[in-house]
Coordinates of C-alpha atoms in Angstrom, one line a residue:
X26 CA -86.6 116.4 -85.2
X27 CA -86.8 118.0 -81.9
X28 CA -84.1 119.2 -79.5
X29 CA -82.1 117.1 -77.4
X30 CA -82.6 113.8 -80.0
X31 CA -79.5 112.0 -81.2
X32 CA -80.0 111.5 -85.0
X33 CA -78.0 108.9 -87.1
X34 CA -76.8 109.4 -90.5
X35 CA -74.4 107.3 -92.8
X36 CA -72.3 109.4 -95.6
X37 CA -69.7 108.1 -97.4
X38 CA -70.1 104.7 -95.6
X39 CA -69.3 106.8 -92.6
X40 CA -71.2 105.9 -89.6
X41 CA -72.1 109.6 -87.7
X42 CA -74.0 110.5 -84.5
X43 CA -75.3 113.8 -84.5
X44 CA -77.0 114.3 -80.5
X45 CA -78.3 117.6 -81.0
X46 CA -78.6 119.8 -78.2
X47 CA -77.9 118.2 -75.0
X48 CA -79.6 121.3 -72.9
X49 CA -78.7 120.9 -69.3
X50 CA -77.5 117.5 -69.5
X51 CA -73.4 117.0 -67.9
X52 CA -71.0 115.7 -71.0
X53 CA -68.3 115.9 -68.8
X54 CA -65.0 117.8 -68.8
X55 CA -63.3 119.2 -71.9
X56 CA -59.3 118.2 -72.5
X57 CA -58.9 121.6 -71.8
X58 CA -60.5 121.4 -68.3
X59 CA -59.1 118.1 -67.8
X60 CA -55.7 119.4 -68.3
X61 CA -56.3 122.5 -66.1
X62 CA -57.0 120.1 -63.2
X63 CA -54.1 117.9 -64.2
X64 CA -51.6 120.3 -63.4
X65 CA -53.1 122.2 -60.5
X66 CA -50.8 122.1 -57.8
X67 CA -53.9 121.5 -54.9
X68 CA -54.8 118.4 -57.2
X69 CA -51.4 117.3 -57.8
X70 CA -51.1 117.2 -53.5
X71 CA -54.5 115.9 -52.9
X72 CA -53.5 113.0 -55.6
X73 CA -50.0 112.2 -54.1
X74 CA -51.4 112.2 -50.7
X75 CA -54.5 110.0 -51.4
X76 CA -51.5 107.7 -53.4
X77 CA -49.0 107.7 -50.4
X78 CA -52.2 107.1 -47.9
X79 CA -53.5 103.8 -49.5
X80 CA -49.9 102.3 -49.6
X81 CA -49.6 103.5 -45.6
X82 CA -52.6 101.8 -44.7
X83 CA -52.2 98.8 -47.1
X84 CA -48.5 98.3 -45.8
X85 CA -50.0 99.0 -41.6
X86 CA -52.7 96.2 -42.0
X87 CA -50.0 93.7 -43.7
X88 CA -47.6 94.5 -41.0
X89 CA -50.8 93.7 -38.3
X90 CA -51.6 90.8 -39.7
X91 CA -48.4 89.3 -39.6
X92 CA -48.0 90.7 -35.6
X93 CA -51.2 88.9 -35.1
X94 CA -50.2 85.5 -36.7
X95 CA -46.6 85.8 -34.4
X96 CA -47.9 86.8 -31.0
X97 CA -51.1 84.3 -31.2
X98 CA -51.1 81.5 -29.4
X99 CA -50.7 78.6 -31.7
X100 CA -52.8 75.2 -31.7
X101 CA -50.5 72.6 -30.4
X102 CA -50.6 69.8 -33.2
X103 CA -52.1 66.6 -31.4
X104 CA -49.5 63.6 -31.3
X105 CA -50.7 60.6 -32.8
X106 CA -51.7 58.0 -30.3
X107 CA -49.5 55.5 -29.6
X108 CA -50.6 52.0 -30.7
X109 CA -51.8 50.6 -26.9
X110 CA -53.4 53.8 -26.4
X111 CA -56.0 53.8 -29.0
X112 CA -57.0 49.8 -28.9
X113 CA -57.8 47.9 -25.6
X114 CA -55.5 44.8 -25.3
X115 CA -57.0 41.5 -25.7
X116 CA -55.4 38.8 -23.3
X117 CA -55.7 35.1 -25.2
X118 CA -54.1 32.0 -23.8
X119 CA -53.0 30.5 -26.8
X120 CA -53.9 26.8 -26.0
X121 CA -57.5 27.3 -25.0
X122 CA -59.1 30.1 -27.6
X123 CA -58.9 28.3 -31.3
X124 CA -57.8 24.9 -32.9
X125 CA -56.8 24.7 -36.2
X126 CA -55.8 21.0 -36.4
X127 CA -58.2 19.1 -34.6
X128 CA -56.3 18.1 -31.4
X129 CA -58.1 19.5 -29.3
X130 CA -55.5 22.2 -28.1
X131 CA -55.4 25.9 -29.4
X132 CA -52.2 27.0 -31.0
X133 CA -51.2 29.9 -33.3
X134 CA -52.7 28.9 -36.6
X135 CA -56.4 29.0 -35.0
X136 CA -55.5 32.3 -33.1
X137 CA -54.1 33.5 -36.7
X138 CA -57.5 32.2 -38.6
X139 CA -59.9 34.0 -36.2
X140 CA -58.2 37.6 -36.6
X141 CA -60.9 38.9 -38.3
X142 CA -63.2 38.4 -35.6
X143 CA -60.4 40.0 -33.2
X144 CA -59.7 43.0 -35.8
X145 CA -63.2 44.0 -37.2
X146 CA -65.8 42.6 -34.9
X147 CA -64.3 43.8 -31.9
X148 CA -62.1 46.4 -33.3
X149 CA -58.8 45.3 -31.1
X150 CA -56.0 46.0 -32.8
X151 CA -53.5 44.4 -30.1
X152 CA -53.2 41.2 -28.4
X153 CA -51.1 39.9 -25.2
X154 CA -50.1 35.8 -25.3
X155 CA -50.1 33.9 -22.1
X156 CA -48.9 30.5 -21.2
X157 CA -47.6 30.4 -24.9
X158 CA -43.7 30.0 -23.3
X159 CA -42.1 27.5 -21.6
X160 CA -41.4 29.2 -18.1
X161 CA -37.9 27.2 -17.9
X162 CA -37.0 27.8 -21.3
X163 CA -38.0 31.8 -22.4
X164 CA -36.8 30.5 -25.9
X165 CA -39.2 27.8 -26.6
X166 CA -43.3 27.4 -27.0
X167 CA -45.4 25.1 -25.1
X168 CA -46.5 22.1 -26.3
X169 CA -48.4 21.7 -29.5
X170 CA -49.0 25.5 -29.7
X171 CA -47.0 26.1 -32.7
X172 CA -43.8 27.2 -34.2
X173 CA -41.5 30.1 -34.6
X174 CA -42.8 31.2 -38.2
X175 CA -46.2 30.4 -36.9
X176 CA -45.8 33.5 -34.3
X177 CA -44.0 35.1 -36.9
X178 CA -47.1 34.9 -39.3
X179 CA -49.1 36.0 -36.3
X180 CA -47.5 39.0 -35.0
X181 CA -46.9 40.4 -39.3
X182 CA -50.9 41.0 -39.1
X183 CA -51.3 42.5 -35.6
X184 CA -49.5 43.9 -32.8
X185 CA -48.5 40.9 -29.9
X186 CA -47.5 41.5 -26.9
X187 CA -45.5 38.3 -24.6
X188 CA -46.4 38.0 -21.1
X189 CA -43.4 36.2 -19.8
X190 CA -43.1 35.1 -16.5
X191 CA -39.8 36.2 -14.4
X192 CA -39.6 32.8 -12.9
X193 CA -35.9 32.7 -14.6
X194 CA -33.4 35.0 -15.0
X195 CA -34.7 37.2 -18.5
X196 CA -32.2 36.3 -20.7
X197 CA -31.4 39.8 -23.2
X198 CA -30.8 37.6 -25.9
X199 CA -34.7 35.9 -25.7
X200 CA -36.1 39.3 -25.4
X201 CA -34.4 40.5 -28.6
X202 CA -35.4 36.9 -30.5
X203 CA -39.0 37.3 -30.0
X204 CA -38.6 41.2 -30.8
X205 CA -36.9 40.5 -34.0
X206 CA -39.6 37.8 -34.5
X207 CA -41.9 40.2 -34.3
X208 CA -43.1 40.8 -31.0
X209 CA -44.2 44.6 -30.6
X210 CA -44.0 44.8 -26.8
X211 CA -43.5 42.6 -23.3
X212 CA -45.3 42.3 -19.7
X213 CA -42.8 40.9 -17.6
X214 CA -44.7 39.4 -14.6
X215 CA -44.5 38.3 -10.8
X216 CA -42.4 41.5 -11.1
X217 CA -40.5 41.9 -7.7
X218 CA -39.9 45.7 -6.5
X219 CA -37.4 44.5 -3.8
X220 CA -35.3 42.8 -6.4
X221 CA -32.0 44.6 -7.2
X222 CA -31.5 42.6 -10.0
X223 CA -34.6 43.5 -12.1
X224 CA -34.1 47.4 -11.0
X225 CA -31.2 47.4 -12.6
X226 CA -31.7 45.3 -15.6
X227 CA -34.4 47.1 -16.5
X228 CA -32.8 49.7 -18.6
X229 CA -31.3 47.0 -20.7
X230 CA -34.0 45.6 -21.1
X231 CA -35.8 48.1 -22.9
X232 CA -32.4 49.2 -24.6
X233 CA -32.6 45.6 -26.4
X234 CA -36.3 45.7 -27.3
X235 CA -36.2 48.9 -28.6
X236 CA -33.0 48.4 -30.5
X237 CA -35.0 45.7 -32.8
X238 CA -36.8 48.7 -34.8
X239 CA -36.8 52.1 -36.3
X240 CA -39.7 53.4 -34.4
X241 CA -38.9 53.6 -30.5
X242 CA -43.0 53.9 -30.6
X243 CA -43.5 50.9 -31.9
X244 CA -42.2 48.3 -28.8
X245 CA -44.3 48.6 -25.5
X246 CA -42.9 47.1 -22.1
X247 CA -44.7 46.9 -19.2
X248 CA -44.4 45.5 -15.3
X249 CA -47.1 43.2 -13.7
X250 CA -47.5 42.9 -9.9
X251 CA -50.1 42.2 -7.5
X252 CA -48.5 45.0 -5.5
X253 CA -48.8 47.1 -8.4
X254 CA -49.3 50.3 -5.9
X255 CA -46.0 50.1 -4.3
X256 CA -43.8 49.9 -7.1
X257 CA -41.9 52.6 -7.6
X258 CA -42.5 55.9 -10.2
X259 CA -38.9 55.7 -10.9
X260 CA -40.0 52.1 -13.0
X261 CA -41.7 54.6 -15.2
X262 CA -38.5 56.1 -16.8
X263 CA -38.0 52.7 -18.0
X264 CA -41.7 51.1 -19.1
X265 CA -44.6 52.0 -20.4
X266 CA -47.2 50.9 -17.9
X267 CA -47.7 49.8 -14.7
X268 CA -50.6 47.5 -15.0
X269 CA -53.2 48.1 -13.1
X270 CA -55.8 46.2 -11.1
X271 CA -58.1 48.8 -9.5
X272 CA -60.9 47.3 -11.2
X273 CA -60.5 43.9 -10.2
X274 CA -60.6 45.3 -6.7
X275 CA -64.0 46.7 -7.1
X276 CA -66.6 45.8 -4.8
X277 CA -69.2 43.7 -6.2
X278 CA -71.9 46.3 -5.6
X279 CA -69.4 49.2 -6.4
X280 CA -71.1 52.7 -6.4
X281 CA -70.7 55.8 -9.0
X282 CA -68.1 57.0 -5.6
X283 CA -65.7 53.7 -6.5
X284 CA -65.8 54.0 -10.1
X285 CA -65.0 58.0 -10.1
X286 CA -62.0 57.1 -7.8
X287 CA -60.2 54.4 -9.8
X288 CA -61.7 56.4 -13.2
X289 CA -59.7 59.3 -11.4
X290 CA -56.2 58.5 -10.5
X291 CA -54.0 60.4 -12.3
X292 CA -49.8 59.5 -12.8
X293 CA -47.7 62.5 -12.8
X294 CA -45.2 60.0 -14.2
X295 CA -44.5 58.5 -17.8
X296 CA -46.7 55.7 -17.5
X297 CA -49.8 54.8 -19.8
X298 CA -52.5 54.9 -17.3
X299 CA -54.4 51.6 -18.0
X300 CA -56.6 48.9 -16.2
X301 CA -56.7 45.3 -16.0
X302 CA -60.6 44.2 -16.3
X303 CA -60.2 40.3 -16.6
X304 CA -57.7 37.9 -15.6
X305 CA -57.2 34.3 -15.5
X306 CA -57.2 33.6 -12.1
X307 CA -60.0 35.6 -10.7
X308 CA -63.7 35.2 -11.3
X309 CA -65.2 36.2 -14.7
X310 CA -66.0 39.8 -15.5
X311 CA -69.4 39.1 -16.4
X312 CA -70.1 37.1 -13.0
X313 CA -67.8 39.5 -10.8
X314 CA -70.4 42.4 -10.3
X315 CA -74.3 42.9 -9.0
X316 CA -76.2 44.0 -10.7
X317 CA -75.6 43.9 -14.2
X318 CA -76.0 47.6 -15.0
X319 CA -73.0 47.6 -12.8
X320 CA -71.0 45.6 -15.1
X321 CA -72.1 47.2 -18.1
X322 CA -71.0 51.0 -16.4
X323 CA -67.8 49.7 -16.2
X324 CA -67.2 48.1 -19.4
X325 CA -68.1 51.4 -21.0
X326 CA -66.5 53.3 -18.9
X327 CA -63.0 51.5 -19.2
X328 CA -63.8 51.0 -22.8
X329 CA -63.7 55.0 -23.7
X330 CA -61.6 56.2 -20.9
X331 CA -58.3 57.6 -21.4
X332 CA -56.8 54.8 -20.4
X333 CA -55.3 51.3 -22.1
X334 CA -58.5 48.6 -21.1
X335 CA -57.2 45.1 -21.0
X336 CA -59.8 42.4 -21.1
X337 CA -60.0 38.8 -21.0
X338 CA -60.7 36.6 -23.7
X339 CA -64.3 35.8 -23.9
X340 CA -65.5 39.0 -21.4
X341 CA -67.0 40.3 -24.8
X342 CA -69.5 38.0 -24.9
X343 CA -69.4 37.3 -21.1
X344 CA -67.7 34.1 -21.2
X345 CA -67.6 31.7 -17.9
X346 CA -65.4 30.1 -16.1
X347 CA -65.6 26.2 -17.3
X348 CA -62.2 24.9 -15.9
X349 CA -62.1 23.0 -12.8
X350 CA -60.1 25.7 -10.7
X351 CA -61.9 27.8 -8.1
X352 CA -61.9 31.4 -8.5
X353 CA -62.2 34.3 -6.2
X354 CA -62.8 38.0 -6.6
X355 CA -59.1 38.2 -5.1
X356 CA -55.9 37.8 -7.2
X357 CA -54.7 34.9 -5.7
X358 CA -51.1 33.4 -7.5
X359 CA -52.2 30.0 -9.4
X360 CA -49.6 28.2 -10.5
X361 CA -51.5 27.5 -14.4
X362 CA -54.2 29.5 -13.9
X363 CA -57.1 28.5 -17.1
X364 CA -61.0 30.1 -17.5
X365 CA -61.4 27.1 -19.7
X366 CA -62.0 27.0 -23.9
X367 CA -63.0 30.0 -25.8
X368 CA -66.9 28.9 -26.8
X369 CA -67.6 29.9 -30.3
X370 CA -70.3 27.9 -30.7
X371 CA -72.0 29.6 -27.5
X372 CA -70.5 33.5 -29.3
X373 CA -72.4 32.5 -32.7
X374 CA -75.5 32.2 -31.1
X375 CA -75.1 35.9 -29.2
X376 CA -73.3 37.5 -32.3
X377 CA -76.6 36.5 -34.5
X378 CA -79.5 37.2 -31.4
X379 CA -81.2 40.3 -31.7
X380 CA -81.4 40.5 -28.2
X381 CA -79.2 43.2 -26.0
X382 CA -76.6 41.4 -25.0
X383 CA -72.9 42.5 -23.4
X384 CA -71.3 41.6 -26.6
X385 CA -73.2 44.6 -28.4
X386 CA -72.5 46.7 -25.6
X387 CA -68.5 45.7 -25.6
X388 CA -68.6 46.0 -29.8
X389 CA -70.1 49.3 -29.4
X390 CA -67.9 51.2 -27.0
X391 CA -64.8 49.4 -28.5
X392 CA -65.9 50.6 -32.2
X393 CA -66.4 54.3 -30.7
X394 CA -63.0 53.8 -29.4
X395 CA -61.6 53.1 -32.9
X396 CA -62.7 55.8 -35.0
X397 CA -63.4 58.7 -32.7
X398 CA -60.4 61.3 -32.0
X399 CA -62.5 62.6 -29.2
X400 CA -62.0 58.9 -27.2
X401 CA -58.7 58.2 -28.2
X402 CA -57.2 61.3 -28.3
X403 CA -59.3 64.1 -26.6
X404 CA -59.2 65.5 -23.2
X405 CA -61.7 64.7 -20.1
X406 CA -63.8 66.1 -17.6
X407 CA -65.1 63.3 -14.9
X408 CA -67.5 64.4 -12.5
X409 CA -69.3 62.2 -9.8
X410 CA -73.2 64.4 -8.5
X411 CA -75.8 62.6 -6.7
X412 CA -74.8 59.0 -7.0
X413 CA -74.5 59.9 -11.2
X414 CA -71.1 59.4 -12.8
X415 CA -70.5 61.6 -15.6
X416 CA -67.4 61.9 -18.0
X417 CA -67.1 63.8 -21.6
X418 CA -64.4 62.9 -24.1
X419 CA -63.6 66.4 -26.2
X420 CA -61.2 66.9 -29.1
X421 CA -61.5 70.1 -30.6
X422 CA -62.7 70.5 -34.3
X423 CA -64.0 66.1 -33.8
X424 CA -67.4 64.6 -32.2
X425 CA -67.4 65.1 -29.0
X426 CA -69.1 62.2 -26.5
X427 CA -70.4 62.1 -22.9
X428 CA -71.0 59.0 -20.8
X429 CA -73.5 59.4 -18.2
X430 CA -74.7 56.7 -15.8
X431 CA -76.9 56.6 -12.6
X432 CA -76.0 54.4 -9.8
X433 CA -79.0 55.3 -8.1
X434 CA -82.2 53.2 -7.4
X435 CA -84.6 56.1 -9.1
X436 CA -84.7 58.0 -11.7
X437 CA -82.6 61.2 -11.8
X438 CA -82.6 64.1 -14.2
X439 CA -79.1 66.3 -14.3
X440 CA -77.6 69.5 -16.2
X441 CA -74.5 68.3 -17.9
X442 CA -73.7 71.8 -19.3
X443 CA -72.8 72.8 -15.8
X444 CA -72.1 69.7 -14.2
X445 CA -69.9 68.3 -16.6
X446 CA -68.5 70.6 -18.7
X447 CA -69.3 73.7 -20.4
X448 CA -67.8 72.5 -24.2
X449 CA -71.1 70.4 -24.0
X450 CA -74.2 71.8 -25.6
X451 CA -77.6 71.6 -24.8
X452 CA -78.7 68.8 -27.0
X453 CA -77.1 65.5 -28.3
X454 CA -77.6 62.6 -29.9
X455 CA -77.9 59.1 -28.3
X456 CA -74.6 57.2 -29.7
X457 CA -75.0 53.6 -27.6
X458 CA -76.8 52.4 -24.1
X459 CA -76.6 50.1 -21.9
X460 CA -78.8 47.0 -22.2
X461 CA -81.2 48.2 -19.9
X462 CA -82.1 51.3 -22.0
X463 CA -84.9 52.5 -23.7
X464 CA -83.6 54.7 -25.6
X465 CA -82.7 54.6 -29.3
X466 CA -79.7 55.4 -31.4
X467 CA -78.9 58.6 -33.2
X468 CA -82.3 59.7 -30.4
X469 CA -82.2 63.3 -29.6
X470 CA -81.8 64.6 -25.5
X471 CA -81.7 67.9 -24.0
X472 CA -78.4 68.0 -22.6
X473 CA -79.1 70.8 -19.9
X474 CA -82.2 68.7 -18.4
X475 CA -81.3 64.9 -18.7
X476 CA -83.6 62.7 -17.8
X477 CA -81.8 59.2 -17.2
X478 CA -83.5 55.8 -15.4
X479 CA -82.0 54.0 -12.5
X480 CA -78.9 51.4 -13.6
X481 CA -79.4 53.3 -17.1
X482 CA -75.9 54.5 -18.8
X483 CA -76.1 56.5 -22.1
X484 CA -72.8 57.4 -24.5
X485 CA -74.2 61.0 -26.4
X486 CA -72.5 62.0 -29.2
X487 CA -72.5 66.0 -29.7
X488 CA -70.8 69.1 -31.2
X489 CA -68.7 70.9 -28.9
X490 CA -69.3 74.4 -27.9
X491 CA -66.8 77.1 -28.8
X492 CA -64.2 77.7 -26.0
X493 CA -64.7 81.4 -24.4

């Protein structure tokens, strides 16, 4: 066999290689040579100071790290929305929305029954009761309206709020009954500023309603005046809101200029910032503005706002006015003031249409509201350019959503990367429109050169850019 070929042999059941002459191949080092390296005392250093070298640098980059992790700024952890800052409130007066007996007066079993409609069709998750107390008698309920277990029943599957009028002296010990009854919150009205006595009951007040549970998150008071803008900040140590009624007060051909100034107001103070859309003794919503893109802008803009919209019963459908009281745009004091039934036969016939209609625009925006951390939860940039009002809801890590409308009576095309924010990207998707629009969901828009038709508002859903 020739050099440098291994050859295999078996003796004595022995297994041997025999690989002939390597030539000029490397076999590596010998024991001998190994161990004359071993102990060499240039190895030996080189060894112990390649050793000590890898622990330095190992034990300097955990040290680093763990600088890094102290002296970064953390993420602050985002506080779970409170209850009447994540749902819009839904105002019902008991005795004309639903009758579960046949009488031909609403009461607290038919509100009960239709709290799936309320709950999942127009994803409210709280409700505020009017005209369901005696005014002379805090303790009792009107009429045929129901009984005590009846709102007890009522307030176990949602959250109920009392409007109670301060028309008597507010007894602690009512307060604390319909608390313990279940009542998650209170909006005293006809509240009067000048009135020593309420200043100073209003502590107690809130001392006894919160008293009735565990969670001082769970109980909401709030103050209603026409005056609203001259009560005092101080109220705010005491209630949660103030309501508001800037949007009433719009005019009825309001422009982007309007919207961006009540939109805009911001409180310093501890109150939810909220706003009143509908109300019993002033015109409908849906009839209150001209044109109707007008009262669509609105409705989505209160709708994913960071602020607490309370609407009227039936303004999600755009319900009208079918009692025999006149109305105004004004918030004049009625004494009973009624919009007339709730009309679910008239509701049926929109819910099932395949038209646009302001009830898909209203179960839209207040689904978006729902689910998205970015509207309930994120921060916002409102902007107001060439008669186009602008405003992006951003949570960090979530969806992010901008709301862009033109007030303008031809079409205008806008940057919203540098006109509204710079977290927005430069394309989104279409997420819901206004009636008006042509554009279709989950459609795709350049961002940075928007093209958007007079009276036309657009919600776009997108993916936040990285803060630099």
């Amino acid at each position: 066999m020739s050099e440098g070929v291994s050859k295999f042999s078996a003796e004595n059941g022995e297994a041997k290689v025999d690989i002939g002459d390597s030539g000029d191949c490397l076999v590596g080092l010998s024991k001998a040579e190994v161990m004359k390296y071993a102990t060499n005392p240039t190895w030996i250093m080189l060894r112990r100071t390649l050793f000590f070298l890898f622990w330095a640098i190992w034990v300097a980059m955990l040290v680093g790290a763990i600088f890094i992790i102290i002296v970064t700024p953390r993420c602050q952890k985002g506080l779970d929305p409170k209850w009447f800052e994540k749902s819009p409130i839904y105002t019902i007066r008991v005795d004309s929305f639903a009758d579960s007996d046949g009488d031909g007066a609403g009461d607290l079993a038919g509100l009960t029954d239709k709290l799936d409609y309320i709950k999942h069709e127009i994803s409210i998750n709280a409700i505020a009761l009017e005209g369901l107390l005696e005014k002379s008698d805090l303790h009792a309920i009107q009429g045929r309206q129901g009984s005590e277990n009846d709102f007890k029943n009522l307030a176990s599957q949602i959250k109920v709020i009392l409007k109670l009028p301060l028309v008597p002296e507010v007894d602690l010990e009512k307060l604390r009954k319909w608390a313990e009854l279940g009542a998650a919150g209170f909006i005293l009205e006809e509240f009067d500023d000048m009135s020593s006595q309420y200043y100073e009951a209003m502590p107690r007040w809130r001392q006894t309603i919160f008293n009735t549970s565990d969670s001082p998150d769970s109980k909401l008071l709030a103050l209603s005046s026409s005056q609203f803008n001259q009560l005092r900040e101080e109220h705010c140590n005491h209630v949660d809101m103030i309501l508001n009624y800037d949007m009433i007060r719009l005019p009825q051909a309001f422009m982007s200029t309007d919207l961006h100034a009540a939109l805009g107001e911001t409180h310093t103070s501890k109150c939810r910032t909220n706003f009143v859309l509908g109300m019993a003794n002033v015109s409908p919503f849906v009839t209150r503005f001209e044109p109707r893109s007008l009262m669509e802008a609105l409705l989505i803009f209160n709708l994913l706002s960071d602020s607490t919209p309370i609407v009227y019963y039936g303004d999600e459908y755009g319900k009208r006015d079918t009692s025999s009281e006149p109305k105004s745009r004004n918030i004049v004091p009625m004494p009973d003031p009624r919009t007339g039934l709730m009309d679910w036969i008239d509701l049926a016939r929109v819910r099932i249409d395949s038209a646009p209609s302001i009830y898909k625009v209203f179960t839209a925006a207040a689904k978006l509201r729902k689910l998205e951390a970015s509207i309930y939860q994120g921060s916002t940039s409102l902007r107001e350019s060439d008669s186009v009002l602008s405003m992006s809801r951003v949570k960090i890590g979530y969806p992010g959503f901008v709301v862009v409308s033109n007030f303008a009576t031809e079409k205008k095309t806008i940057n919203l990367l540098t006109t509204v924010s710079r977290l927005i990207p430069e394309n989104g998707n279409v997420a819901m429109t206004s009636t008006n629009s042509k554009h279709l969901k989950d459609e795709k828009l350049k961002l940075n050169e928007l093209s958007i038709e007079a009276g036309e508002t657009l919600v776009i859903e997108f993916v936040p850019e990285k803060e630099t």
